[in-house]
Amino acid sequence: MKVWHCLATAVLACGLSMAQAQESSGQQESSRSDVTAEETTGSSVAEAADIRLEKAPPMTPEALFEQVIERARQMAGGEYQAPSSPLPDSLANMSYNDYRDIRFRQESALWRDERLFEVQFFHPGFLYDAPVETHVLKEGRVETLDFDMSMFNYEKDAAPLREEVARLDRQKLGFAGFRLHYPLNTPHYKDEFLVFLGASYFRIAGRGQGYGISARGLAVNTATQGGEEFPAFRAFWLVQPDPEASTITLFALLDSPSVTGAYRFDVEAANNTVIDVDAHLFARSEVAKLGVAPLTSMFLHGENSVDRHDDFRPEVHDSDGMLMHTSGGQWIWRPLSNPETLNVTQLRDTSPRGFGLMQRDRDFDSYLDMEADYQHRPSLWIEPREGDWNEGGLELVEIPVESEVHDNIVAYWVPDSAFRAGDARRYQYRVTSHGDGVPEHRLGRVVRTRQGWGAVPGEPDPPEHSLRRFIVDFRGGEALSSLAGSQPVEAKLTVARGEISELRVKQLPDGETWRATFKLAPKGEESADMQLQLMLRGRLLTETWSYIWNPNVLE
């Protein structure tokens, strides 16, 4: 598994404790011992009131979430308190390999052999030097889970750290994060399928899937000159599920210099893992760019790349395209790239129906990687529900990288309206992991994008290398898949900043795939923005292929 690079780590927060209530109860007990016999003969109404004070009503998930929301609101009204790490250098600066040698003991899992869900925890250290508080709502009471070194085995080069950890204050130490386990693939083994670790990152996997793409709680000022800010989940509350439940609820408190937030995650472990998110955001200061429901992935090279990688693998990526379902019903597919320079684009809309980063190519032969299993990496699909989505744009950030250990793809929704100090927002949406496509998408889909020099082999006076030939192959869909090759399918192609020639459409020999091919002559060094669909007598057959070609990749 590749190193999970996070530019910011999870930070420490105060939990929602019952300290004041316990202190008040203690004062009542002390006062009650000094009461005389005459004073104990009060009315039955007073006695009933006293009983109510002694027996607080059980805490419900709804009431607890309201407390988390209120805590986030209050935090936004005060100055940001940067987290301090309680870790010695030996833990904070340990290597990745040493960190992996600190292993959680499965028998120490929360709810071990009691419920279908189990929780395992991450040791603080390495990139994760600011612990996160963890609480459990159990039978109407909130309990705090303190760090316990007996939950971990310190193996190999990490063995000497055991004595140093034993000298630390475990109440200040805390955990770095946690992962959920559930019998997802077979009834006899509890698979890890959801992990919260580092800043506001979380990873999801469904049945038959492995980890790849990450989701985040929030993105702030991504790809801006002032630099990105990484909000972090400071505390979590896990609601104890019923023994046979396949759903679990989590609450999280988010904090950063600019934004605080309260999050509810309703998680369903299934063929495609589903998480319903309810996010309440509060601005501590003005946010230059708010990124809602952000997704982070990796694209090193693929079928559309200009080959510059010395790699036996044809493709290396966690996701190969961004998919959007607009409010008007249009499906847009934008293949990803590893650009020469930072590339930031937006697809504009109002209250989109859905968007996501997808791993569409599921053929092992496309990757030939026996260890990474890129063909099993999940796609993540965001479905906005209620809240303040309104006007804005789906922004795609593509960052140049030379190694697959670096995530370089980010997608999120950017609202047009400003988010200023004192403002509050609410966003409700669903996150779903997919091994196949989105079921609601019934049009023909892009299955292949390739490009190369537009010259004809052997021609005496070949054109410049800037002339490119593109092929875009479509397959599937209720309308496209039923067509015979003799049907007059046409391509509708538009381009900004460039000239198109030799546009043709033809069915491939497999009888299922339709190819659109054309030549593009860019306008100098300017990027060409292209949109392509297949039509039959005015009827739309496919999604929209949306592609930006930058001539500088040939330099």
PDB file of C-alpha atoms in Angstrom, residues 5 28 36 125 137 162 181 186-187 191 227 229 264 302 314 325 360 363 392 418 449 451 464 479 488 507 516 533:
ATOM      1  CA  HIS A   5       0.771  11.691   1.948  1.00  0.00           C
ATOM      2  CA  GLN A  28     -25.267  18.523  45.659  1.00  0.00           C
ATOM      3  CA  THR A  36     -31.164  18.828  59.051  1.00  0.00           C
ATOM      4  CA  GLY A 125       3.430   9.116  15.382  1.00  0.00           C
ATOM      5  CA  LEU A 137     -22.093   6.831  22.703  1.00  0.00           C
ATOM      6  CA  ARG A 162       7.600   0.630  23.900  1.00  0.00           C
ATOM      7  CA  HIS A 181     -14.160  -3.535  10.028  1.00  0.00           C
ATOM      8  CA  THR A 186     -17.478 -13.156   3.439  1.00  0.00           C
ATOM      9  CA  PRO A 187     -19.410 -13.806   6.664  1.00  0.00           C
ATOM     10  CA  ASP A 191     -12.712  -6.616   6.272  1.00  0.00           C
ATOM     11  CA  GLY A 227      -1.416  28.168  -0.115  1.00  0.00           C
ATOM     12  CA  GLU A 229      -5.284  25.100   4.356  1.00  0.00           C
ATOM     13  CA  ARG A 264     -22.538  13.352  10.783  1.00  0.00           C
ATOM     14  CA  GLY A 302      -2.645   6.393 -18.822  1.00  0.00           C
ATOM     15  CA  PRO A 314       0.784   0.621 -19.526  1.00  0.00           C
ATOM     16  CA  HIS A 325     -24.220  14.768 -13.858  1.00  0.00           C
ATOM     17  CA  ARG A 360     -13.537   3.233 -15.284  1.00  0.00           C
ATOM     18  CA  ASP A 363      -9.062  -4.647 -17.163  1.00  0.00           C
ATOM     19  CA  GLY A 392     -20.945  27.248  -8.514  1.00  0.00           C
ATOM     20  CA  ALA A 418     -18.559  34.203  -0.513  1.00  0.00           C
ATOM     21  CA  THR A 449      -9.159   8.186 -25.309  1.00  0.00           C
ATOM     22  CA  GLN A 451      -3.980  10.769 -29.269  1.00  0.00           C
ATOM     23  CA  GLU A 464       4.365  19.722 -37.374  1.00  0.00           C
ATOM     24  CA  ALA A 479     -29.477   3.423 -27.353  1.00  0.00           C
ATOM     25  CA  PRO A 488     -25.686   7.033 -39.727  1.00  0.00           C
ATOM     26  CA  GLN A 507     -18.313   1.158 -35.544  1.00  0.00           C
ATOM     27  CA  ALA A 516     -14.967   9.107 -33.294  1.00  0.00           C
ATOM     28  CA  GLN A 533     -21.035  13.626 -28.337  1.00  0.00           C
TER      29      GLN A 533
END
